[in-house]
C-alpha positions as a printed Julia matrix, in Angstrom:
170×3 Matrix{Float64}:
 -31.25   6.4    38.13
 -28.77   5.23   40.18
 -28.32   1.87   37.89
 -27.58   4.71   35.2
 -25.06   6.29   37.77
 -23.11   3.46   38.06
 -22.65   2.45   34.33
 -21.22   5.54   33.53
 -19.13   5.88   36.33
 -18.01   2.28   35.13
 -17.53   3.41   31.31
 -15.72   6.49   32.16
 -13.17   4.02   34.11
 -12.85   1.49   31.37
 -12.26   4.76   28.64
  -9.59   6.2    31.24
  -7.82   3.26   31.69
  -7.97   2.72   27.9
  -6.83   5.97   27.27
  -3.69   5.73   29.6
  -2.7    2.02   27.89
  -2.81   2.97   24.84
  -1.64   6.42   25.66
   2.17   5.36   24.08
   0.89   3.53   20.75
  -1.8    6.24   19.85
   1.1    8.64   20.31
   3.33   6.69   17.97
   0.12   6.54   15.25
  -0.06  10.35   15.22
   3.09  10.93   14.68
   2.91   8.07   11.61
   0.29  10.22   10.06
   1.37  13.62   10.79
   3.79  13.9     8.01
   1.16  12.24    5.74
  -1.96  14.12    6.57
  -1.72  17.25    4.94
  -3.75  19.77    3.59
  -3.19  18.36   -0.04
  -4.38  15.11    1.3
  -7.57  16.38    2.77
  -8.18  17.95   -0.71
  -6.69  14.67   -3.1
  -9.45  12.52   -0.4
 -12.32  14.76   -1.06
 -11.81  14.56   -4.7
 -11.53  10.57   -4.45
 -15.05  11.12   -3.15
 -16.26  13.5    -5.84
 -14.97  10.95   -8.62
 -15.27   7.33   -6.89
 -18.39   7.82   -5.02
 -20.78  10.82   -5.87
 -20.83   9.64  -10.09
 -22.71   6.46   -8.37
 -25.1    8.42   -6.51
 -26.21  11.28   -8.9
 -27.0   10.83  -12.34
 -25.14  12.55  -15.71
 -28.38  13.31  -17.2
 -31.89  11.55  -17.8
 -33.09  10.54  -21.48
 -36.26  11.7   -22.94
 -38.13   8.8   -21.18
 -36.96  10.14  -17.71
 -34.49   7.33  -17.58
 -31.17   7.91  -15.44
 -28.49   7.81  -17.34
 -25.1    6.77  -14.93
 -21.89   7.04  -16.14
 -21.55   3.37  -15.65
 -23.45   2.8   -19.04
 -20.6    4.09  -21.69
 -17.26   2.22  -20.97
 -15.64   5.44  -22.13
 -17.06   7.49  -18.92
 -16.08   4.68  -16.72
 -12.72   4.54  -18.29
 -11.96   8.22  -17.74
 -13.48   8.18  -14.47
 -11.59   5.34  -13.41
  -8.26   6.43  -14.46
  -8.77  10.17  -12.71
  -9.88   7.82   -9.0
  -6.01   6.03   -9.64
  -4.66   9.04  -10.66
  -6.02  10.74   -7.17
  -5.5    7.6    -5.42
  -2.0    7.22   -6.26
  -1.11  10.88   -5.61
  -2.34  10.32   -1.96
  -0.02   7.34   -1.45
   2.59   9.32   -2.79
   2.73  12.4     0.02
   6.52  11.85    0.25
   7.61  13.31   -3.46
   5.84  16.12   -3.61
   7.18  16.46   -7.3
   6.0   13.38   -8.5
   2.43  14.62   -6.54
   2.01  17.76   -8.56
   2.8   16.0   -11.74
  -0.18  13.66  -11.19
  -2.4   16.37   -9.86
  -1.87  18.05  -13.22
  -2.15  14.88  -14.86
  -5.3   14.42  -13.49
  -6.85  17.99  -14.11
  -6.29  17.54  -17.99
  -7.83  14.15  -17.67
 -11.06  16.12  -16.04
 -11.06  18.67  -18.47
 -11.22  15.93  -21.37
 -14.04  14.1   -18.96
 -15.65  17.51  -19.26
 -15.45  18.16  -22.57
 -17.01  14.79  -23.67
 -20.41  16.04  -21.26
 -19.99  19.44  -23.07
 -20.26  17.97  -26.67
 -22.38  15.19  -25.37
 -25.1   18.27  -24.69
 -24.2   20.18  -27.32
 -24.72  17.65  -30.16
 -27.82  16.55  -28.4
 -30.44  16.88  -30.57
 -33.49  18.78  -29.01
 -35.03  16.91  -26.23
 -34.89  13.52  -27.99
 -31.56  12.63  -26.79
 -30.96  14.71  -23.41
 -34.23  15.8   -21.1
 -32.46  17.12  -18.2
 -29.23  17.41  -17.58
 -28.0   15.91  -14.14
 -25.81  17.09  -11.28
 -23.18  14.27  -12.38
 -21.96  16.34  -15.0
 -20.55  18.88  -12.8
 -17.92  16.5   -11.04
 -15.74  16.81  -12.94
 -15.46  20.62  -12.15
 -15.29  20.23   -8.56
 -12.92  17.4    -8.62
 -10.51  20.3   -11.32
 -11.13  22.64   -8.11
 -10.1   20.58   -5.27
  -6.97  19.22   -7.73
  -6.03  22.8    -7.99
  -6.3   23.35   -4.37
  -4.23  20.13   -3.75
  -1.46  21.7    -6.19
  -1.37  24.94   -4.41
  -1.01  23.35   -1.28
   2.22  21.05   -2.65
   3.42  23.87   -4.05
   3.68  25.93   -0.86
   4.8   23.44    0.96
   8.16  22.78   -2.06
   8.43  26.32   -1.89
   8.67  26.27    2.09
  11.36  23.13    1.91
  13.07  25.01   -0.97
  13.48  27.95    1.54
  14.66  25.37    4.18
  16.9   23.88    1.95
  18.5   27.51    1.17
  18.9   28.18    4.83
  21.35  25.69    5.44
């Protein structure tokens, strides 16, 4: 017990000290990424995750046989998935031009909705349960990536609107 004393007296020293060294550099990082982190961001990230990582980890549907069927298996899918993670990707790099943001949130909702319309004709033309057994929970990314893009644009937009207001201030 008192072996256990003494190490955290000892690592609540070391953090402390740590703390009040880098006090000045972790000050300057938060105001780097202040301007950068906004809510738009948080919403562009978590649709980076719906459309980079989550179409590896669940399925679009299985085949008759039970087989998985990624969307890594038609170049088309990967394609269109691909171009909507660059699309998302650069519109996070680009937090500066808000403009130029919007455009490629936009940009990337139609490219969703044509993602989505491919797994809509894909069941549709399916014929019985030859083709298509059950249909997976990969298919519905591209609907919650469309409603975290339009949350991202509503976000830019408020905050063109409040720099607009700014602007007519001065």
């Amino acid at each position: 017990m008192k072996y256990l004393r003494i190490c955290y007296a000892i690592i609540q020293i070391i953090f402390y000290h740590a703390i009040v060294f880098f006090k000045k550099k972790l000050y300057f990082c938060d105001r780097l990424f202040e301007k950068m982190f906004r809510p738009q961001t948080y919403y562009l990230i978590l649709c980076l995750i719906v459309t980079l990582v989550l179409p590896f980890v669940f399925p679009l549907w299985k085949d008759a046989a039970g087989k998985p069927f990624y969307f890594m298996m038609d170049m088309k899918y990967v394609v269109l998935f691909g171009l909507s993670n660059t699309l998302t990707f650069l519109s996070i790099l680009s937090h500066k031009k808000r403009q130029q943001q919007f455009v490629m949130g936009r940009l990337n909702m139609i490219l969703n909705l044509i993602l989505l319309g491919l797994f809509v004709y894909r069941i549709l033309t399916a014929s019985g349960e030859t083709a298509i057994s059950e249909k997976g929970v990969g298919m519905f990314l591209p609907i919650f990536s469309i409603v975290f893009l339009v949350l991202a644009n509503k976000a830019i937009k408020k905050d063109e609107d409040l720099v607009k207001s700014v602007d007519r201030l001065r």
